[in-house]
Amino acid sequence: NPPLGVLSLAASVKQAMGDHHHVEVLDCQPQQLSYEEIEAYFKDNDWDVVGITAMTFTLIDVLMTARIIKQIQPQCKIILGGPHVHIYPDETIKKEHVDYIIQGEGEIAILQFMEALEEIRPFSKVSGIVYEEGGGIINAGIAPKIDALDSVPYPDRTFLPVTSYNSLLGRGNVVTTMFTSRGCPYKCTFCDRPMSPTISGFRWRSAKNVADEMEECVHLGISEIIIYDDTFSVRKDRVYELCEEILSRKLKITWDVRAHVNTLDASLLKVMKKAGCDRIHYGVEVGNDRMMKLIKKNTTIRRVKETFRDTRNAGIEALAYFIVGQQTETRSDIDDTIKLAKDLRPDYCHFTIFCPYPATEIYETGLSQGIIKEDVWRNFSENPKPGFEIPVWEENFTREELYELVVKCYKSFYTRPSYMLQRLSRIRSIGELKRKAKAGLEVLLLDPKKVATLDLSKAKKMKPNPS
């Protein structure tokens, strides 16, 4: 996927300060750049500021990249943003080669930061900034949420080749992603949204503003968009308006969304299909009402089945996400998950072993109940070294048993002859056939014993892909 976060920041600087700042974006993942190639890039360029997106699972690569840059250009200011830094600001700013971090939404904060570098404002007045000074840490708090999202520039996709991005599920060979809203009103225990001051609640862009960005994508040669909102369809009126905009402009695009089953109905789904909606990703998560209530999903199995039926009847593909191994979950519960996955008849299923992530309700519960023995994520943020193994919920299952169960889920769903024939009949291009054939072989060859040996210690043997 294109790095929309840094593309948005680049667009903000370019739009507001383009006359006296040169901006570039480097995305190491599609180019599969090694550390040596990153080093060569920075030897050939001289930068005043480098901003890097930091997620917990990319932290090792982020810090290695910062070290490379500082060795070549010690005067360059390294600034980190992203989900990791607002969860662990103190631990992050203490890392060598990190000069500043920005907590929260960065489109306004990055402009204030550039003004501080030019001595137009003090650094302490930059929204969301954290830095070290006089032996202590200066923390300005979380940057305020941007409510007027229409005022935020679109991610500037011209900074990178649009042809670098595609999707396993995509119809064509060029796909982009898009955000039309921020935040989510739901309270799922496994998600950090309800507890985060930066992304709680729900804010949205106008239908016209979203359609303008879609039209810009079409002009760039992009005809397929994955809308990555946490919950796209919270406001049905906005979805209707967006569909009207797409149809009135006669935009030749297809688009995917992520939605909660409670937020859609048969009427809206038909309009979405007419406007080019090709697929909806639903977080189903579990297979019975007891587990639904426990994880605060705020829905029922009956409603899930109704929404999948309505989606199928509208001619829209459905992808169902499931999580295996959550709190109190038993083998019987997981059997219910497998049965539901088949009963829903989705086009795709995605099964994931439950990982209690930091800043979530369930992680705090695990620590308080002693199921998670120590604050493993904070420990990793303080000392990020290869060999770290992400936590799983070992209440009723061992880690190895969870790997076996998720392989069982995948094979139970995908290796049915009826499913394989159905999918083959709907493939529309050679590129789509190749991508899905490769994915199908990976499912067939899944070996729980091999999967169970994977952890971050393998990263040192792989070609790094810093973000």
Short mmCIF file of C-alpha atoms in Angstrom, two decimals:
data_model
loop_
_atom_site.label_atom_id
_atom_site.label_comp_id
_atom_site.label_asym_id
_atom_site.label_seq_id
_atom_site.Cartn_x
_atom_site.Cartn_y
_atom_site.Cartn_z
CA ASN A 1 0.00 0.00 0.00
CA PRO A 2 1.20 3.56 -0.59
CA PRO A 3 2.41 5.30 2.61
CA LEU A 4 -0.53 7.71 2.94
CA GLY A 5 0.74 9.19 6.22
CA VAL A 6 4.02 10.54 4.86
CA LEU A 7 2.38 11.44 1.54
CA SER A 8 -0.10 13.61 3.47
CA LEU A 9 2.71 15.33 5.38
CA ALA A 10 4.66 15.86 2.16
CA ALA A 11 1.56 17.38 0.55
CA SER A 12 1.09 19.72 3.52
CA VAL A 13 4.66 21.02 3.34
CA LYS A 14 4.62 21.27 -0.44
CA GLN A 15 1.33 23.19 -0.46
CA ALA A 16 2.17 25.57 2.38
CA MET A 17 5.93 25.99 1.97
CA GLY A 18 6.78 24.66 -1.46
CA ASP A 19 8.42 27.87 -2.61
CA HIS A 20 11.35 27.50 -0.22
CA HIS A 21 11.46 23.79 0.68
CA HIS A 22 12.31 20.80 -1.50
CA VAL A 23 10.36 17.70 -0.48
CA GLU A 24 10.86 14.05 -1.45
CA VAL A 25 9.30 10.79 -0.27
CA LEU A 26 11.23 7.51 -0.09
CA ASP A 27 9.20 4.29 0.27
CA CYS A 28 11.64 1.47 0.86
CA GLN A 29 9.16 -1.40 0.79
CA PRO A 30 8.11 -1.66 -2.88
CA GLN A 31 11.71 -1.06 -3.93
CA GLN A 32 12.90 -3.64 -1.36
CA LEU A 33 15.78 -1.37 -0.44
CA SER A 34 18.51 -2.82 1.73
CA TYR A 35 20.30 -0.78 4.39
CA GLU A 36 23.19 -0.37 1.96
CA GLU A 37 20.88 1.08 -0.68
CA ILE A 38 19.34 3.47 1.85
CA GLU A 39 22.85 4.57 2.78
CA ALA A 40 23.66 5.24 -0.89
CA TYR A 41 20.50 7.35 -1.25
CA PHE A 42 21.47 9.59 1.64
CA LYS A 43 25.05 9.91 0.46
CA ASP A 44 23.69 11.34 -2.79
CA ASN A 45 21.31 13.81 -1.09
CA ASP A 46 21.64 16.44 1.63
CA TRP A 47 18.64 16.85 3.92
CA ASP A 48 17.78 19.21 6.76
CA VAL A 49 14.89 17.06 8.06
CA VAL A 50 13.92 13.41 7.65
CA GLY A 51 10.57 12.20 8.97
CA ILE A 52 10.02 8.48 9.50
CA THR A 53 6.80 6.63 10.28
CA ALA A 54 7.29 4.43 13.35
CA MET A 55 5.12 1.44 14.10
CA THR A 56 6.03 -0.95 16.89
CA PHE A 57 6.65 -3.82 14.49
CA THR A 58 8.93 -1.69 12.27
CA LEU A 59 10.81 -0.06 15.17
CA ILE A 60 14.07 -1.94 14.66
CA ASP A 61 14.23 -0.89 10.98
CA VAL A 62 13.24 2.68 11.88
CA LEU A 63 16.09 3.05 14.37
CA MET A 64 18.58 1.42 12.01
CA THR A 65 17.53 3.85 9.26
CA ALA A 66 17.90 6.81 11.64
CA ARG A 67 21.40 5.65 12.55
CA ILE A 68 22.42 5.37 8.90
CA ILE A 69 21.18 8.89 8.18
CA LYS A 70 22.94 10.41 11.20
CA GLN A 71 26.23 8.75 10.31
CA ILE A 72 26.12 10.37 6.88
CA GLN A 73 24.45 13.67 7.78
CA PRO A 74 24.86 14.34 11.51
CA GLN A 75 23.29 17.81 11.18
CA CYS A 76 20.02 16.35 9.82
CA LYS A 77 17.06 16.42 12.23
CA ILE A 78 15.31 13.06 12.59
CA ILE A 79 11.63 13.27 13.51
CA LEU A 80 9.43 10.23 14.14
CA GLY A 81 5.65 9.98 13.95
CA GLY A 82 3.12 7.18 13.83
CA PRO A 83 1.24 4.96 16.27
CA HIS A 84 4.26 3.80 18.26
CA VAL A 85 5.44 7.22 19.37
CA HIS A 86 2.22 8.39 21.01
CA ILE A 87 1.96 5.14 22.97
CA TYR A 88 5.60 5.19 24.10
CA PRO A 89 6.86 8.80 23.77
CA ASP A 90 9.43 8.72 26.58
CA GLU A 91 10.93 5.42 25.48
CA THR A 92 11.13 6.60 21.87
CA ILE A 93 12.72 10.01 22.40
CA LYS A 94 15.49 8.42 24.47
CA LYS A 95 16.64 6.40 21.48
CA GLU A 96 19.94 7.44 19.96
CA HIS A 97 19.67 9.39 16.68
CA VAL A 98 16.04 10.44 17.35
CA ASP A 99 15.82 14.23 17.71
CA TYR A 100 12.05 14.80 17.88
CA ILE A 101 8.77 12.95 17.81
CA ILE A 102 5.27 14.17 16.94
CA GLN A 103 2.34 12.60 18.81
CA GLY A 104 -0.99 12.53 17.02
CA GLU A 105 -2.07 13.90 13.66
CA GLY A 106 0.84 15.55 11.91
CA GLU A 107 -0.41 17.65 8.98
CA ILE A 108 -0.50 20.87 11.03
CA ALA A 109 2.28 19.87 13.42
CA ILE A 110 4.80 19.34 10.61
CA LEU A 111 4.28 22.91 9.39
CA GLN A 112 4.77 24.24 12.91
CA PHE A 113 7.90 22.11 13.21
CA MET A 114 9.34 23.64 10.04
CA GLU A 115 8.58 27.10 11.43
CA ALA A 116 10.44 26.18 14.63
CA LEU A 117 13.49 25.14 12.59
CA GLU A 118 13.38 28.57 10.96
CA GLU A 119 13.05 30.18 14.43
CA ILE A 120 9.58 31.55 13.65
CA ARG A 121 8.16 29.82 16.74
CA PRO A 122 9.68 27.99 19.73
CA PHE A 123 9.83 24.21 19.56
CA SER A 124 7.78 23.99 22.77
CA LYS A 125 4.85 25.49 20.82
CA VAL A 126 4.80 22.77 18.16
CA SER A 127 1.67 20.62 18.48
CA GLY A 128 2.40 17.14 19.78
CA ILE A 129 6.17 17.56 19.95
CA VAL A 130 8.48 15.65 22.30
CA TYR A 131 12.22 16.30 22.61
CA GLU A 132 15.05 16.26 25.15
CA GLU A 133 16.39 19.47 26.61
CA GLY A 134 18.55 20.24 29.63
CA GLY A 135 18.64 16.63 30.76
CA GLY A 136 14.83 16.32 30.76
CA ILE A 137 12.02 15.53 28.33
CA ILE A 138 9.79 18.28 26.94
CA ASN A 139 6.39 16.84 26.03
CA ALA A 140 3.77 19.16 24.51
CA GLY A 141 1.06 16.49 24.69
CA ILE A 142 -0.96 14.95 21.89
CA ALA A 143 -1.52 17.17 18.86
CA PRO A 144 -5.18 18.24 18.67
CA LYS A 145 -7.36 16.19 16.35
CA ILE A 146 -8.15 17.87 13.05
CA ASP A 147 -11.91 18.18 12.84
CA ALA A 148 -12.11 20.01 9.49
CA LEU A 149 -10.74 17.12 7.44
CA ASP A 150 -11.68 18.79 4.14
CA SER A 151 -8.94 21.33 4.90
CA VAL A 152 -6.22 18.65 4.91
CA PRO A 153 -4.44 18.25 1.54
CA TYR A 154 -4.87 14.92 -0.21
CA PRO A 155 -1.90 12.56 -0.01
CA ASP A 156 0.27 13.62 -2.95
CA ARG A 157 0.65 10.38 -4.91
CA THR A 158 2.89 12.04 -7.50
CA PHE A 159 5.82 11.74 -5.08
CA LEU A 160 5.97 8.00 -5.85
CA PRO A 161 5.27 5.79 -8.89
CA VAL A 162 1.61 4.78 -8.68
CA THR A 163 2.48 1.53 -10.45
CA SER A 164 4.43 0.37 -7.37
CA TYR A 165 1.23 -0.47 -5.51
CA ASN A 166 -1.21 -3.33 -5.93
CA SER A 167 -3.30 -5.75 -3.91
CA LEU A 168 -3.71 -9.51 -3.71
CA LEU A 169 -7.46 -8.95 -3.98
CA GLY A 170 -7.18 -6.35 -6.72
CA ARG A 171 -8.76 -6.77 -10.14
CA GLY A 172 -6.02 -4.86 -11.93
CA ASN A 173 -2.33 -4.30 -11.42
CA VAL A 174 -2.47 -0.76 -9.98
CA VAL A 175 -4.29 -0.08 -6.72
CA THR A 176 -4.20 2.78 -4.25
CA THR A 177 -5.57 3.26 -0.75
CA MET A 178 -7.52 6.19 0.68
CA PHE A 179 -8.87 7.48 3.98
CA THR A 180 -12.22 9.29 3.94
CA SER A 181 -12.66 9.51 7.72
CA ARG A 182 -10.71 9.17 10.94
CA GLY A 183 -11.59 7.32 14.09
CA CYS A 184 -14.27 4.77 14.96
CA PRO A 185 -17.26 4.96 17.34
CA TYR A 186 -17.12 1.28 18.33
CA LYS A 187 -15.45 -0.07 21.50
CA CYS A 188 -13.92 -3.44 20.57
CA THR A 189 -11.63 -4.67 23.34
CA PHE A 190 -8.82 -5.75 20.98
CA CYS A 191 -8.51 -2.35 19.26
CA ASP A 192 -6.58 0.74 20.36
CA ARG A 193 -9.11 3.18 18.85
CA PRO A 194 -11.40 3.43 21.91
CA MET A 195 -8.48 4.24 24.24
CA SER A 196 -6.53 6.54 21.94
CA PRO A 197 -6.82 10.33 22.34
CA THR A 198 -5.68 10.72 18.73
CA ILE A 199 -8.20 8.48 16.97
CA SER A 200 -11.20 7.98 19.24
CA GLY A 201 -14.57 9.23 18.04
CA PHE A 202 -15.44 9.66 14.38
CA ARG A 203 -14.70 12.51 11.93
CA TRP A 204 -15.37 12.50 8.22
CA ARG A 205 -14.61 14.25 4.96
CA SER A 206 -17.44 15.52 2.81
CA ALA A 207 -18.63 13.41 -0.11
CA LYS A 208 -17.51 16.08 -2.59
CA ASN A 209 -14.03 16.23 -1.08
CA VAL A 210 -13.66 12.44 -1.30
CA ALA A 211 -14.94 12.37 -4.90
CA ASP A 212 -12.43 15.09 -5.82
CA GLU A 213 -9.59 12.87 -4.58
CA MET A 214 -11.01 9.88 -6.45
CA GLU A 215 -11.13 11.96 -9.62
CA GLU A 216 -7.50 12.96 -9.09
CA CYS A 217 -6.60 9.26 -8.78
CA VAL A 218 -8.37 8.52 -12.07
CA HIS A 219 -6.31 11.25 -13.76
CA LEU A 220 -3.17 9.51 -12.44
CA GLY A 221 -4.22 6.26 -14.12
CA ILE A 222 -5.59 4.60 -10.98
CA SER A 223 -8.91 2.82 -11.38
CA GLU A 224 -9.08 0.81 -8.14
CA ILE A 225 -9.17 2.22 -4.60
CA ILE A 226 -9.18 0.47 -1.23
CA ILE A 227 -10.81 2.81 1.29
CA TYR A 228 -9.02 2.06 4.53
CA ASP A 229 -11.30 3.85 6.99
CA ASP A 230 -11.76 1.95 10.25
CA THR A 231 -15.53 2.04 9.65
CA PHE A 232 -16.43 3.66 6.35
CA SER A 233 -20.22 3.61 6.62
CA VAL A 234 -20.87 5.15 10.05
CA ARG A 235 -22.82 7.97 8.34
CA LYS A 236 -25.14 6.45 5.74
CA ASP A 237 -26.13 9.87 4.40
CA ARG A 238 -22.50 10.58 3.48
CA VAL A 239 -22.20 7.23 1.69
CA TYR A 240 -25.31 7.96 -0.36
CA GLU A 241 -23.90 11.42 -1.24
CA LEU A 242 -20.55 9.93 -2.27
CA CYS A 243 -22.25 7.39 -4.52
CA GLU A 244 -24.22 10.21 -6.15
CA GLU A 245 -20.98 12.15 -6.73
CA ILE A 246 -19.28 9.14 -8.34
CA LEU A 247 -22.24 8.45 -10.61
CA SER A 248 -22.83 12.08 -11.62
CA ARG A 249 -19.14 12.49 -12.52
CA LYS A 250 -19.13 9.13 -14.33
CA LEU A 251 -15.90 8.11 -12.60
CA LYS A 252 -14.53 4.83 -13.94
CA ILE A 253 -13.36 3.32 -10.68
CA THR A 254 -13.96 0.36 -8.41
CA TRP A 255 -13.55 0.65 -4.67
CA ASP A 256 -13.40 -1.48 -1.51
CA VAL A 257 -14.35 -0.43 2.02
CA ARG A 258 -14.09 -1.71 5.57
CA ALA A 259 -17.41 -1.62 7.43
CA HIS A 260 -19.23 -2.78 10.55
CA VAL A 261 -22.17 -5.07 9.77
CA ASN A 262 -24.52 -2.80 11.77
CA THR A 263 -23.95 0.17 9.45
CA LEU A 264 -25.22 -1.22 6.13
CA ASP A 265 -28.59 -2.33 4.75
CA ALA A 266 -29.88 -3.80 1.48
CA SER A 267 -30.89 -0.43 0.01
CA LEU A 268 -27.54 1.25 0.63
CA LEU A 269 -25.60 -1.78 -0.62
CA LYS A 270 -27.42 -1.67 -3.97
CA VAL A 271 -26.52 1.99 -4.42
CA MET A 272 -22.88 1.31 -3.47
CA LYS A 273 -22.68 -1.47 -6.05
CA LYS A 274 -24.06 0.81 -8.74
CA ALA A 275 -21.39 3.39 -7.88
CA GLY A 276 -18.55 0.89 -8.23
CA CYS A 277 -18.18 -0.67 -4.77
CA ASP A 278 -16.58 -4.02 -5.52
CA ARG A 279 -15.83 -5.53 -2.11
CA ILE A 280 -16.54 -4.95 1.59
CA HIS A 281 -14.24 -6.09 4.38
CA TYR A 282 -16.17 -7.02 7.54
CA GLY A 283 -14.62 -7.61 10.94
CA VAL A 284 -16.70 -10.57 12.11
CA GLU A 285 -13.97 -11.76 14.54
CA VAL A 286 -15.77 -14.63 16.33
CA GLY A 287 -18.36 -17.33 15.72
CA ASN A 288 -21.02 -17.00 18.44
CA ASP A 289 -22.92 -14.41 20.42
CA ARG A 290 -21.15 -15.13 23.72
CA MET A 291 -17.82 -14.12 22.22
CA MET A 292 -19.38 -11.16 20.38
CA LYS A 293 -20.56 -9.75 23.70
CA LEU A 294 -17.27 -10.45 25.43
CA ILE A 295 -15.18 -8.51 22.91
CA LYS A 296 -17.76 -5.67 22.76
CA LYS A 297 -18.40 -6.09 19.05
CA ASN A 298 -21.89 -4.63 19.50
CA THR A 299 -23.61 -7.00 17.09
CA THR A 300 -25.05 -10.52 16.84
CA ILE A 301 -24.49 -13.54 14.66
CA ARG A 302 -27.99 -13.02 13.24
CA ARG A 303 -27.11 -9.49 12.12
CA VAL A 304 -23.82 -10.70 10.64
CA LYS A 305 -25.64 -13.29 8.55
CA GLU A 306 -28.21 -10.76 7.36
CA THR A 307 -25.55 -8.27 6.25
CA PHE A 308 -23.51 -10.90 4.40
CA ARG A 309 -26.69 -12.09 2.65
CA ASP A 310 -27.57 -8.52 1.64
CA THR A 311 -24.02 -7.91 0.43
CA ARG A 312 -24.06 -11.05 -1.70
CA ASN A 313 -27.50 -10.18 -3.12
CA ALA A 314 -26.23 -6.73 -4.09
CA GLY A 315 -23.45 -8.35 -6.13
CA ILE A 316 -20.65 -7.09 -3.88
CA GLU A 317 -17.83 -9.36 -2.78
CA ALA A 318 -17.35 -9.86 0.98
CA LEU A 319 -14.21 -10.50 3.00
CA ALA A 320 -14.62 -11.77 6.57
CA TYR A 321 -11.96 -11.18 9.23
CA PHE A 322 -11.76 -13.61 12.15
CA ILE A 323 -9.51 -13.64 15.22
CA VAL A 324 -8.52 -16.97 16.78
CA GLY A 325 -7.57 -17.38 20.44
CA GLN A 326 -9.15 -14.44 22.27
CA GLN A 327 -9.93 -14.32 25.99
CA THR A 328 -11.86 -17.35 27.33
CA GLU A 329 -12.16 -18.78 23.78
CA THR A 330 -12.41 -22.58 23.62
CA ARG A 331 -12.11 -25.17 20.86
CA SER A 332 -15.89 -25.25 20.67
CA ASP A 333 -15.90 -21.48 20.09
CA ILE A 334 -13.32 -21.85 17.32
CA ASP A 335 -15.40 -24.63 15.75
CA ASP A 336 -18.25 -22.10 15.74
CA THR A 337 -15.94 -19.64 13.95
CA ILE A 338 -15.12 -22.19 11.22
CA LYS A 339 -18.79 -23.08 10.80
CA LEU A 340 -19.82 -19.42 10.59
CA ALA A 341 -17.08 -18.68 8.06
CA LYS A 342 -18.54 -21.33 5.76
CA ASP A 343 -22.18 -20.40 6.43
CA LEU A 344 -21.58 -16.74 5.54
CA ARG A 345 -20.24 -17.76 2.10
CA PRO A 346 -17.77 -14.86 1.91
CA ASP A 347 -15.48 -14.56 -1.08
CA TYR A 348 -12.45 -14.45 1.22
CA CYS A 349 -11.66 -15.14 4.86
CA HIS A 350 -8.74 -13.83 6.87
CA PHE A 351 -7.89 -15.70 10.08
CA THR A 352 -5.46 -14.16 12.54
CA ILE A 353 -4.05 -15.43 15.82
CA PHE A 354 -5.08 -12.96 18.49
CA CYS A 355 -2.26 -10.71 19.61
CA PRO A 356 -2.96 -8.38 22.56
CA TYR A 357 -1.59 -5.08 21.28
CA PRO A 358 -0.52 -2.17 23.46
CA ALA A 359 -3.01 0.57 24.38
CA THR A 360 -5.98 -1.81 24.10
CA GLU A 361 -8.49 -2.78 26.77
CA ILE A 362 -7.68 -6.46 26.43
CA TYR A 363 -3.94 -5.87 26.89
CA GLU A 364 -4.59 -4.05 30.16
CA THR A 365 -6.93 -6.87 31.22
CA GLY A 366 -4.28 -9.46 30.45
CA LEU A 367 -1.70 -7.64 32.53
CA SER A 368 -4.08 -7.19 35.48
CA GLN A 369 -5.16 -10.85 35.41
CA GLY A 370 -1.62 -12.17 35.04
CA ILE A 371 -2.32 -13.89 31.71
CA ILE A 372 0.30 -11.57 30.22
CA LYS A 373 3.16 -11.91 32.68
CA GLU A 374 4.96 -8.63 31.97
CA ASP A 375 4.50 -5.45 29.97
CA VAL A 376 6.17 -6.98 26.93
CA TRP A 377 5.44 -4.13 24.52
CA ARG A 378 6.89 -1.48 26.84
CA ASN A 379 9.93 -3.68 27.42
CA PHE A 380 10.41 -4.00 23.66
CA SER A 381 10.02 -0.25 23.14
CA GLU A 382 12.73 0.32 25.72
CA ASN A 383 15.04 -2.32 24.28
CA PRO A 384 14.06 -3.17 20.68
CA LYS A 385 16.21 -6.12 19.68
CA PRO A 386 15.74 -8.97 17.18
CA GLY A 387 14.37 -12.08 18.84
CA PHE A 388 11.27 -10.44 20.30
CA GLU A 389 8.24 -12.71 20.10
CA ILE A 390 4.83 -11.05 20.02
CA PRO A 391 2.46 -12.06 22.83
CA VAL A 392 -0.55 -14.31 22.34
CA TRP A 393 -3.40 -15.04 24.74
CA GLU A 394 -2.25 -18.27 26.39
CA GLU A 395 -5.28 -18.80 28.61
CA ASN A 396 -6.70 -21.96 27.04
CA PHE A 397 -4.13 -22.71 24.32
CA THR A 398 -0.38 -22.73 23.93
CA ARG A 399 1.24 -20.71 21.17
CA GLU A 400 1.83 -23.90 19.15
CA GLU A 401 -1.81 -24.95 19.52
CA LEU A 402 -2.95 -21.55 18.26
CA TYR A 403 -0.79 -21.90 15.15
CA GLU A 404 -2.31 -25.32 14.51
CA LEU A 405 -5.83 -23.92 14.95
CA VAL A 406 -5.33 -21.01 12.55
CA VAL A 407 -3.92 -23.38 9.91
CA LYS A 408 -6.98 -25.58 10.44
CA CYS A 409 -9.22 -22.55 9.90
CA TYR A 410 -7.50 -21.61 6.65
CA LYS A 411 -7.49 -25.08 5.20
CA SER A 412 -11.08 -25.78 6.29
CA PHE A 413 -12.28 -22.72 4.42
CA TYR A 414 -10.04 -22.48 1.34
CA THR A 415 -9.45 -26.09 0.31
CA ARG A 416 -13.12 -26.90 -0.35
CA PRO A 417 -13.51 -27.86 -4.04
CA SER A 418 -16.71 -25.79 -4.29
CA TYR A 419 -14.88 -22.69 -3.11
CA MET A 420 -11.94 -23.13 -5.49
CA LEU A 421 -14.22 -23.61 -8.50
CA GLN A 422 -16.24 -20.54 -7.54
CA ARG A 423 -13.13 -18.34 -7.32
CA LEU A 424 -11.64 -19.59 -10.57
CA SER A 425 -14.83 -18.69 -12.39
CA ARG A 426 -14.61 -15.05 -11.25
CA ILE A 427 -11.00 -14.25 -12.14
CA ARG A 428 -10.82 -11.42 -14.66
CA SER A 429 -7.16 -11.04 -15.62
CA ILE A 430 -3.86 -12.93 -15.90
CA GLY A 431 -2.38 -10.75 -13.14
CA GLU A 432 -5.25 -11.60 -10.81
CA LEU A 433 -4.86 -15.30 -11.64
CA LYS A 434 -1.14 -15.25 -10.82
CA ARG A 435 -1.59 -13.43 -7.50
CA LYS A 436 -4.38 -15.72 -6.33
CA ALA A 437 -2.70 -18.91 -7.51
CA LYS A 438 0.36 -17.97 -5.47
CA ALA A 439 -1.77 -17.25 -2.40
CA GLY A 440 -3.67 -20.52 -2.86
CA LEU A 441 -0.46 -22.53 -2.95
CA GLU A 442 0.70 -20.84 0.25
CA VAL A 443 -2.51 -21.92 1.99
CA LEU A 444 -2.17 -25.50 0.74
CA LEU A 445 1.43 -25.68 1.93
CA LEU A 446 0.80 -24.16 5.38
CA ASP A 447 2.68 -26.16 8.00
CA PRO A 448 1.90 -25.25 11.63
CA LYS A 449 5.24 -26.62 12.79
CA LYS A 450 7.10 -24.27 10.48
CA VAL A 451 4.85 -21.32 11.22
CA ALA A 452 5.36 -21.79 14.93
CA THR A 453 9.09 -21.22 14.61
CA LEU A 454 8.73 -17.73 13.13
CA ASP A 455 9.48 -14.70 15.26
CA LEU A 456 11.36 -11.44 14.86
CA SER A 457 14.71 -13.17 15.35
CA LYS A 458 14.42 -14.14 11.68
CA ALA A 459 14.50 -10.47 10.68
CA LYS A 460 18.29 -10.34 10.81
CA LYS A 461 18.40 -13.04 8.10
CA MET A 462 15.93 -11.26 5.82
CA LYS A 463 16.38 -8.32 3.51
CA PRO A 464 15.14 -5.38 5.62
CA ASN A 465 12.17 -3.32 4.46
CA PRO A 466 12.22 -0.11 6.50
CA SER A 467 9.07 1.99 6.34
#
